[in-house]
PDB file of C-alpha atoms and ligand atoms in Angstrom:
ATOM      1  CA  MET Y   1       0.000   0.000   0.000  1.00 57.00           C
ATOM      2  CA  ARG Y   2       1.374   3.420  -0.947  1.00 50.00           C
ATOM      3  CA  LYS Y   3       1.585   6.040   1.792  1.00 49.00           C
ATOM      4  CA  SER Y   4      -1.033   8.854   1.628  1.00 56.00           C
ATOM      5  CA  SER Y   5      -2.217   7.819  -1.852  1.00 74.00           C
ATOM      6  CA  GLU Y   6      -5.561   9.263  -2.918  1.00 92.00           C
ATOM      7  CA  LEU Y   7      -8.447   6.892  -2.388  1.00 97.00           C
ATOM      8  CA  PHE Y   8     -11.363   6.595  -4.840  1.00 98.00           C
ATOM      9  CA  PHE Y   9     -14.876   5.215  -4.323  1.00 98.00           C
ATOM     10  CA  VAL Y  10     -16.062   3.608  -7.552  1.00 98.00           C
ATOM     11  CA  SER Y  11     -19.838   3.263  -7.949  1.00 98.00           C
ATOM     12  CA  SER Y  12     -22.775   4.196 -10.131  1.00 97.00           C
ATOM     13  CA  ASN Y  13     -24.599   5.364  -6.989  1.00 97.00           C
ATOM     14  CA  VAL Y  14     -23.749   8.870  -5.740  1.00 98.00           C
ATOM     15  CA  HIS Y  15     -25.790   8.366  -2.535  1.00 98.00           C
ATOM     16  CA  LYS Y  16     -23.471   5.562  -1.463  1.00 98.00           C
ATOM     17  CA  TYR Y  17     -20.454   7.790  -2.170  1.00 98.00           C
ATOM     18  CA  ASP Y  18     -21.895  10.775  -0.244  1.00 98.00           C
ATOM     19  CA  GLU Y  19     -22.436   8.621   2.837  1.00 98.00           C
ATOM     20  CA  ALA Y  20     -19.061   6.863   2.534  1.00 98.00           C
ATOM     21  CA  LYS Y  21     -17.302  10.233   2.169  1.00 98.00           C
ATOM     22  CA  ARG Y  22     -18.957  11.682   5.299  1.00 98.00           C
ATOM     23  CA  ILE Y  23     -18.172   8.538   7.304  1.00 98.00           C
ATOM     24  CA  LEU Y  24     -14.525   8.342   6.193  1.00 98.00           C
ATOM     25  CA  ASP Y  25     -14.098  12.086   6.850  1.00 97.00           C
ATOM     26  CA  SER Y  26     -14.963  11.326  10.477  1.00 97.00           C
ATOM     27  CA  PHE Y  27     -12.007   8.893  10.545  1.00 96.00           C
ATOM     28  CA  GLY Y  28      -9.695  11.436   8.852  1.00 96.00           C
ATOM     29  CA  ILE Y  29      -9.600   9.628   5.489  1.00 97.00           C
ATOM     30  CA  ARG Y  30     -10.222  11.612   2.283  1.00 96.00           C
ATOM     31  CA  LEU Y  31     -12.332   9.977  -0.390  1.00 97.00           C
ATOM     32  CA  SER Y  32     -12.892  10.988  -4.038  1.00 98.00           C
ATOM     33  CA  PHE Y  33     -15.518   9.712  -6.457  1.00 98.00           C
ATOM     34  CA  LEU Y  34     -15.191   7.869  -9.749  1.00 98.00           C
ATOM     35  CA  LYS Y  35     -18.702   7.376 -11.135  1.00 98.00           C
ATOM     36  CA  SER Y  36     -18.770   4.133 -13.050  1.00 97.00           C
ATOM     37  CA  THR Y  37     -21.045   1.157 -13.554  1.00 95.00           C
ATOM     38  CA  LEU Y  38     -18.999  -1.911 -12.700  1.00 92.00           C
ATOM     39  CA  ARG Y  39     -19.411  -5.484 -13.822  1.00 84.00           C
ATOM     40  CA  GLU Y  40     -21.868  -7.050 -11.353  1.00 81.00           C
ATOM     41  CA  ILE Y  41     -22.127 -10.838 -11.533  1.00 86.00           C
ATOM     42  CA  GLN Y  42     -25.177 -12.745 -10.284  1.00 85.00           C
ATOM     43  CA  SER Y  43     -23.991 -14.735  -7.272  1.00 90.00           C
ATOM     44  CA  ASP Y  44     -25.315 -15.952  -3.907  1.00 92.00           C
ATOM     45  CA  SER Y  45     -22.346 -14.273  -2.231  1.00 95.00           C
ATOM     46  CA  ILE Y  46     -22.050 -10.520  -1.846  1.00 96.00           C
ATOM     47  CA  HIS Y  47     -18.346 -11.057  -1.016  1.00 96.00           C
ATOM     48  CA  GLU Y  48     -17.849 -12.613  -4.429  1.00 96.00           C
ATOM     49  CA  ILE Y  49     -19.798  -9.783  -6.123  1.00 96.00           C
ATOM     50  CA  ALA Y  50     -17.800  -7.130  -4.210  1.00 97.00           C
ATOM     51  CA  THR Y  51     -14.462  -8.827  -4.973  1.00 97.00           C
ATOM     52  CA  LEU Y  52     -15.149  -8.948  -8.705  1.00 97.00           C
ATOM     53  CA  LYS Y  53     -16.418  -5.337  -8.677  1.00 97.00           C
ATOM     54  CA  ALA Y  54     -13.131  -4.327  -7.001  1.00 97.00           C
ATOM     55  CA  LYS Y  55     -11.013  -6.179  -9.579  1.00 97.00           C
ATOM     56  CA  ASP Y  56     -13.025  -4.563 -12.379  1.00 97.00           C
ATOM     57  CA  ALA Y  57     -12.622  -1.082 -10.823  1.00 98.00           C
ATOM     58  CA  PHE Y  58      -8.863  -1.480 -10.321  1.00 97.00           C
ATOM     59  CA  ALA Y  59      -8.409  -2.794 -13.872  1.00 97.00           C
ATOM     60  CA  LYS Y  60     -10.295   0.284 -15.182  1.00 97.00           C
ATOM     61  CA  PHE Y  61      -8.656   3.017 -13.106  1.00 97.00           C
ATOM     62  CA  GLN Y  62      -5.298   1.619 -11.851  1.00 97.00           C
ATOM     63  CA  ARG Y  63      -5.650   3.597  -8.621  1.00 96.00           C
ATOM     64  CA  PRO Y  64      -6.325   2.616  -4.992  1.00 97.00           C
ATOM     65  CA  ILE Y  65     -10.081   2.076  -4.928  1.00 98.00           C
ATOM     66  CA  LEU Y  66     -12.983   1.167  -2.679  1.00 98.00           C
ATOM     67  CA  VAL Y  67     -16.139  -0.471  -3.952  1.00 98.00           C
ATOM     68  CA  GLU Y  68     -19.171  -1.603  -1.986  1.00 98.00           C
ATOM     69  CA  ASP Y  69     -21.788  -4.268  -2.447  1.00 97.00           C
ATOM     70  CA  ASP Y  70     -24.884  -4.222  -0.230  1.00 97.00           C
ATOM     71  CA  GLY Y  71     -27.709  -6.605   0.423  1.00 97.00           C
ATOM     72  CA  LEU Y  72     -31.029  -6.316   2.241  1.00 98.00           C
ATOM     73  CA  PHE Y  73     -31.805  -9.755   3.721  1.00 98.00           C
ATOM     74  CA  ILE Y  74     -35.417 -10.337   4.865  1.00 98.00           C
ATOM     75  CA  ASP Y  75     -35.784 -13.417   7.111  1.00 96.00           C
ATOM     76  CA  SER Y  76     -39.383 -14.428   6.292  1.00 95.00           C
ATOM     77  CA  VAL Y  77     -38.629 -14.668   2.556  1.00 96.00           C
ATOM     78  CA  GLY Y  78     -35.434 -16.725   2.882  1.00 96.00           C
ATOM     79  CA  GLY Y  79     -33.043 -13.764   2.892  1.00 97.00           C
ATOM     80  CA  PHE Y  80     -34.542 -12.268  -0.297  1.00 96.00           C
ATOM     81  CA  PRO Y  81     -33.504  -9.978  -1.999  1.00 97.00           C
ATOM     82  CA  GLY Y  82     -29.980 -10.381  -0.482  1.00 97.00           C
ATOM     83  CA  PRO Y  83     -27.342 -10.440  -3.232  1.00 96.00           C
ATOM     84  CA  TYR Y  84     -30.043  -9.522  -5.771  1.00 95.00           C
ATOM     85  CA  SER Y  85     -30.970  -6.254  -3.980  1.00 96.00           C
ATOM     86  CA  SER Y  86     -29.881  -3.987  -6.822  1.00 93.00           C
ATOM     87  CA  PHE Y  87     -31.877  -5.902  -9.449  1.00 93.00           C
ATOM     88  CA  VAL Y  88     -34.943  -6.219  -7.177  1.00 96.00           C
ATOM     89  CA  PHE Y  89     -34.938  -2.508  -6.351  1.00 97.00           C
ATOM     90  CA  LYS Y  90     -34.875  -1.681 -10.084  1.00 95.00           C
ATOM     91  CA  THR Y  91     -37.660  -4.164 -10.873  1.00 97.00           C
ATOM     92  CA  ILE Y  92     -40.290  -4.493  -8.100  1.00 97.00           C
ATOM     93  CA  GLY Y  93     -38.949  -1.677  -5.852  1.00 98.00           C
ATOM     94  CA  ASN Y  94     -40.056  -0.897  -2.304  1.00 98.00           C
ATOM     95  CA  GLU Y  95     -43.775  -1.348  -3.024  1.00 97.00           C
ATOM     96  CA  GLY Y  96     -43.092  -4.787  -4.494  1.00 97.00           C
ATOM     97  CA  ILE Y  97     -41.248  -5.831  -1.342  1.00 97.00           C
ATOM     98  CA  LEU Y  98     -43.984  -4.470   0.948  1.00 97.00           C
ATOM     99  CA  ASN Y  99     -46.561  -6.462  -1.015  1.00 96.00           C
ATOM    100  CA  LEU Y 100     -44.607  -9.706  -0.446  1.00 95.00           C
ATOM    101  CA  LEU Y 101     -44.504  -9.485   3.339  1.00 95.00           C
ATOM    102  CA  LYS Y 102     -47.008 -10.518   6.002  1.00 88.00           C
ATOM    103  CA  GLU Y 103     -46.465 -10.393   9.797  1.00 86.00           C
ATOM    104  CA  SER Y 104     -42.836 -11.364  10.194  1.00 90.00           C
ATOM    105  CA  ARG Y 105     -40.650  -8.484   9.023  1.00 96.00           C
ATOM    106  CA  ASP Y 106     -37.196  -9.031  10.558  1.00 97.00           C
ATOM    107  CA  ALA Y 107     -34.363  -8.073   8.232  1.00 98.00           C
ATOM    108  CA  ARG Y 108     -30.727  -7.087   8.125  1.00 98.00           C
ATOM    109  CA  PHE Y 109     -28.754  -4.768   5.884  1.00 98.00           C
ATOM    110  CA  VAL Y 110     -25.253  -5.939   4.972  1.00 98.00           C
ATOM    111  CA  SER Y 111     -22.367  -3.988   3.435  1.00 98.00           C
ATOM    112  CA  VAL Y 112     -19.152  -5.412   2.026  1.00 98.00           C
ATOM    113  CA  ILE Y 113     -16.584  -2.678   1.400  1.00 98.00           C
ATOM    114  CA  THR Y 114     -13.655  -3.889  -0.707  1.00 98.00           C
ATOM    115  CA  TYR Y 115     -10.282  -2.162  -1.004  1.00 98.00           C
ATOM    116  CA  CYS Y 116      -7.988  -2.880  -3.944  1.00 98.00           C
ATOM    117  CA  ASP Y 117      -4.610  -1.522  -5.024  1.00 96.00           C
ATOM    118  CA  ASN Y 118      -1.758  -3.060  -6.998  1.00 94.00           C
ATOM    119  CA  THR Y 119      -0.796  -5.433  -4.154  1.00 95.00           C
ATOM    120  CA  VAL Y 120      -3.792  -5.853  -1.839  1.00 96.00           C
ATOM    121  CA  LEU Y 121      -7.437  -6.873  -2.165  1.00 98.00           C
ATOM    122  CA  GLN Y 122      -9.325  -6.951   1.124  1.00 98.00           C
ATOM    123  CA  CYS Y 123     -13.006  -7.057   2.169  1.00 98.00           C
ATOM    124  CA  PHE Y 124     -14.573  -5.446   5.274  1.00 98.00           C
ATOM    125  CA  ASP Y 125     -18.055  -6.361   6.505  1.00 98.00           C
ATOM    126  CA  GLY Y 126     -20.727  -4.319   8.241  1.00 98.00           C
ATOM    127  CA  MET Y 127     -24.262  -5.184   9.289  1.00 98.00           C
ATOM    128  CA  ILE Y 128     -27.295  -3.740  11.019  1.00 98.00           C
ATOM    129  CA  HIS Y 129     -30.380  -5.643  12.156  1.00 98.00           C
ATOM    130  CA  GLY Y 130     -33.849  -4.178  11.843  1.00 98.00           C
ATOM    131  CA  ASN Y 131     -37.229  -4.749  10.246  1.00 98.00           C
ATOM    132  CA  ILE Y 132     -39.292  -3.745   7.242  1.00 98.00           C
ATOM    133  CA  SER Y 133     -41.903  -1.022   7.783  1.00 97.00           C
ATOM    134  CA  MET Y 134     -45.599  -1.517   6.893  1.00 97.00           C
ATOM    135  CA  SER Y 135     -45.431   1.350   4.377  1.00 97.00           C
ATOM    136  CA  GLN Y 136     -42.811   3.681   2.898  1.00 98.00           C
ATOM    137  CA  LYS Y 137     -41.805   6.453   5.290  1.00 98.00           C
ATOM    138  CA  GLY Y 138     -39.501   9.415   4.654  1.00 97.00           C
ATOM    139  CA  ARG Y 139     -37.831  10.563   1.478  1.00 92.00           C
ATOM    140  CA  GLY Y 140     -34.536   8.698   1.441  1.00 94.00           C
ATOM    141  CA  TRP Y 141     -32.964   6.786  -1.439  1.00 97.00           C
ATOM    142  CA  GLY Y 142     -33.004   3.044  -2.188  1.00 98.00           C
ATOM    143  CA  TYR Y 143     -34.454   0.905   0.597  1.00 98.00           C
ATOM    144  CA  ASP Y 144     -34.152   3.681   3.220  1.00 98.00           C
ATOM    145  CA  PRO Y 145     -37.940   4.412   3.288  1.00 98.00           C
ATOM    146  CA  ILE Y 146     -38.739   0.790   4.300  1.00 98.00           C
ATOM    147  CA  PHE Y 147     -35.823  -0.199   6.595  1.00 98.00           C
ATOM    148  CA  ILE Y 148     -36.261   0.435  10.349  1.00 98.00           C
ATOM    149  CA  PRO Y 149     -32.999  -0.175  12.219  1.00 98.00           C
ATOM    150  CA  VAL Y 150     -33.045  -2.004  15.558  1.00 97.00           C
ATOM    151  CA  ASN Y 151     -33.937   0.178  18.605  1.00 95.00           C
ATOM    152  CA  SER Y 152     -35.744   2.693  16.394  1.00 97.00           C
ATOM    153  CA  GLU Y 153     -39.338   3.371  15.379  1.00 97.00           C
ATOM    154  CA  LYS Y 154     -38.265   5.378  12.340  1.00 98.00           C
ATOM    155  CA  THR Y 155     -36.940   4.284   8.954  1.00 98.00           C
ATOM    156  CA  PHE Y 156     -33.415   5.124   7.775  1.00 98.00           C
ATOM    157  CA  ALA Y 157     -35.082   7.766   5.565  1.00 98.00           C
ATOM    158  CA  GLU Y 158     -36.573   9.498   8.634  1.00 98.00           C
ATOM    159  CA  LEU Y 159     -33.487   9.314  10.873  1.00 97.00           C
ATOM    160  CA  ASP Y 160     -30.749  11.940  11.182  1.00 95.00           C
ATOM    161  CA  CYS Y 161     -28.248   9.444  12.586  1.00 96.00           C
ATOM    162  CA  LYS Y 162     -28.074   6.878   9.728  1.00 98.00           C
ATOM    163  CA  ASP Y 163     -24.362   7.634   9.121  1.00 97.00           C
ATOM    164  CA  GLU Y 164     -23.528   6.685  12.726  1.00 97.00           C
ATOM    165  CA  ILE Y 165     -25.272   3.303  12.822  1.00 98.00           C
ATOM    166  CA  SER Y 166     -25.635   1.948   9.292  1.00 98.00           C
ATOM    167  CA  HIS Y 167     -24.257  -1.245   7.712  1.00 98.00           C
ATOM    168  CA  ARG Y 168     -21.993   1.126   5.687  1.00 98.00           C
ATOM    169  CA  TYR Y 169     -20.705   2.799   8.872  1.00 98.00           C
ATOM    170  CA  HIS Y 170     -19.733  -0.555  10.414  1.00 98.00           C
ATOM    171  CA  ALA Y 171     -17.958  -1.781   7.262  1.00 98.00           C
ATOM    172  CA  LEU Y 172     -16.091   1.536   6.873  1.00 98.00           C
ATOM    173  CA  GLU Y 173     -15.140   1.561  10.549  1.00 98.00           C
ATOM    174  CA  ASN Y 174     -13.491  -1.853  10.039  1.00 98.00           C
ATOM    175  CA  PHE Y 175     -11.818  -0.618   6.866  1.00 98.00           C
ATOM    176  CA  SER Y 176     -10.535   2.550   8.589  1.00 98.00           C
ATOM    177  CA  SER Y 177      -8.847   0.665  11.454  1.00 98.00           C
ATOM    178  CA  TRP Y 178      -7.035  -1.532   8.954  1.00 97.00           C
ATOM    179  CA  TYR Y 179      -6.191   1.275   6.500  1.00 97.00           C
ATOM    180  CA  LEU Y 180      -4.868   3.697   9.109  1.00 96.00           C
ATOM    181  CA  SER Y 181      -2.724   1.020  10.756  1.00 94.00           C
ATOM    182  CA  ASN Y 182      -1.229   0.087   7.350  1.00 89.00           C
ATOM    183  CA  GLN Y 183      -0.370   3.619   6.197  1.00 76.00           C
TER     184      GLN Y 183
HETATM  185  P1  ITT L 201     -22.952   0.173  -7.422  1.00 95.07           P
HETATM  186  O1  ITT L 201     -22.712   0.856  -8.717  1.00 95.07           O
HETATM  187  O2  ITT L 201     -22.004   0.622  -6.326  1.00 95.07           O
HETATM  188  O3  ITT L 201     -23.045  -1.330  -7.517  1.00 95.07           O
HETATM  189  P2  ITT L 201     -25.776  -0.040  -6.602  1.00 95.07           P
HETATM  190  O4  ITT L 201     -26.803   1.003  -6.239  1.00 95.07           O
HETATM  191  O5  ITT L 201     -26.121  -1.025  -7.671  1.00 95.07           O
HETATM  192  O6  ITT L 201     -24.409   0.733  -6.929  1.00 95.07           O
HETATM  193  P3  ITT L 201     -25.504  -2.217  -4.643  1.00 95.07           P
HETATM  194  O7  ITT L 201     -25.547  -3.241  -5.707  1.00 95.07           O
HETATM  195  O8  ITT L 201     -24.426  -2.317  -3.622  1.00 95.07           O
HETATM  196  O9  ITT L 201     -25.373  -0.749  -5.264  1.00 95.07           O
HETATM  197  O10 ITT L 201     -26.826  -2.045  -3.804  1.00 95.07           O
HETATM  198  C1  ITT L 201     -27.879  -2.940  -3.740  1.00 95.07           C
HETATM  199  C2  ITT L 201     -29.174  -2.200  -3.613  1.00 95.07           C
HETATM  200  O11 ITT L 201     -29.341  -1.780  -2.264  1.00 95.07           O
HETATM  201  C3  ITT L 201     -29.312  -0.950  -4.482  1.00 95.07           C
HETATM  202  O12 ITT L 201     -30.639  -0.890  -4.986  1.00 95.07           O
HETATM  203  C4  ITT L 201     -29.075   0.191  -3.519  1.00 95.07           C
HETATM  204  O13 ITT L 201     -29.784   1.377  -3.878  1.00 95.07           O
HETATM  205  C5  ITT L 201     -29.600  -0.388  -2.216  1.00 95.07           C
HETATM  206  N1  ITT L 201     -28.888   0.147  -1.067  1.00 95.07           N
HETATM  207  C6  ITT L 201     -27.592  -0.068  -0.735  1.00 95.07           C
HETATM  208  N2  ITT L 201     -27.257   0.583   0.380  1.00 95.07           N
HETATM  209  C7  ITT L 201     -28.368   1.261   0.770  1.00 95.07           C
HETATM  210  C8  ITT L 201     -28.662   2.130   1.838  1.00 95.07           C
HETATM  211  O14 ITT L 201     -27.762   2.503   2.719  1.00 95.07           O
HETATM  212  N3  ITT L 201     -29.906   2.623   1.912  1.00 95.07           N
HETATM  213  C9  ITT L 201     -30.849   2.293   1.018  1.00 95.07           C
HETATM  214  N4  ITT L 201     -30.658   1.476  -0.023  1.00 95.07           N
HETATM  215  C10 ITT L 201     -29.422   0.962  -0.154  1.00 95.07           C
END
């Protein structure tokens, strides 16, 4: 790993970058954005998807990069949409998910942040438990209007503190400890 090299977040999703930037700022790490749609394989493993996204991003840009793959796992429907969260959001969306669910609404949101440079490829996991709301609440992006984190009555879209508790926060906290101790 090169000392003090600029770090880039590669994604098609600017909301993910905005949150990652704010979170890494709080750990003293500067993050820049490279907007790009990466090759996303269909796989049961978000680690595998994140690893291949990272290899694709490094091959494209030849710079130290971070990518992220996320999954919303809902217990009562066998972990669906899980690794297919991006496709499911684009197809049936939040209303489609709400229509699938009955009483049991426990879920978890998982983030796999992957770092890649010319010598290292490493994944960092983060997770938050919660449940799926009965209807969409708040004006956030993606699944935020339907995901209620544990110990809250509000969805991510309605909360001011998402950055301090989210799946993304936990994955980036793990990344930061490793990155700062390897600088
Ligand atoms: P990439 O270009 O980085 O792959 P993406 O939006 O396709 O962007 P993912 O595959 O990682 O990202 O995300 C899976 C889905 O979960 C996608 O629909 C996201 O909008 C959604 N998602 C991820 N993190 C979220 C969060 O914190 N809040 C709400 N929705 C989220």
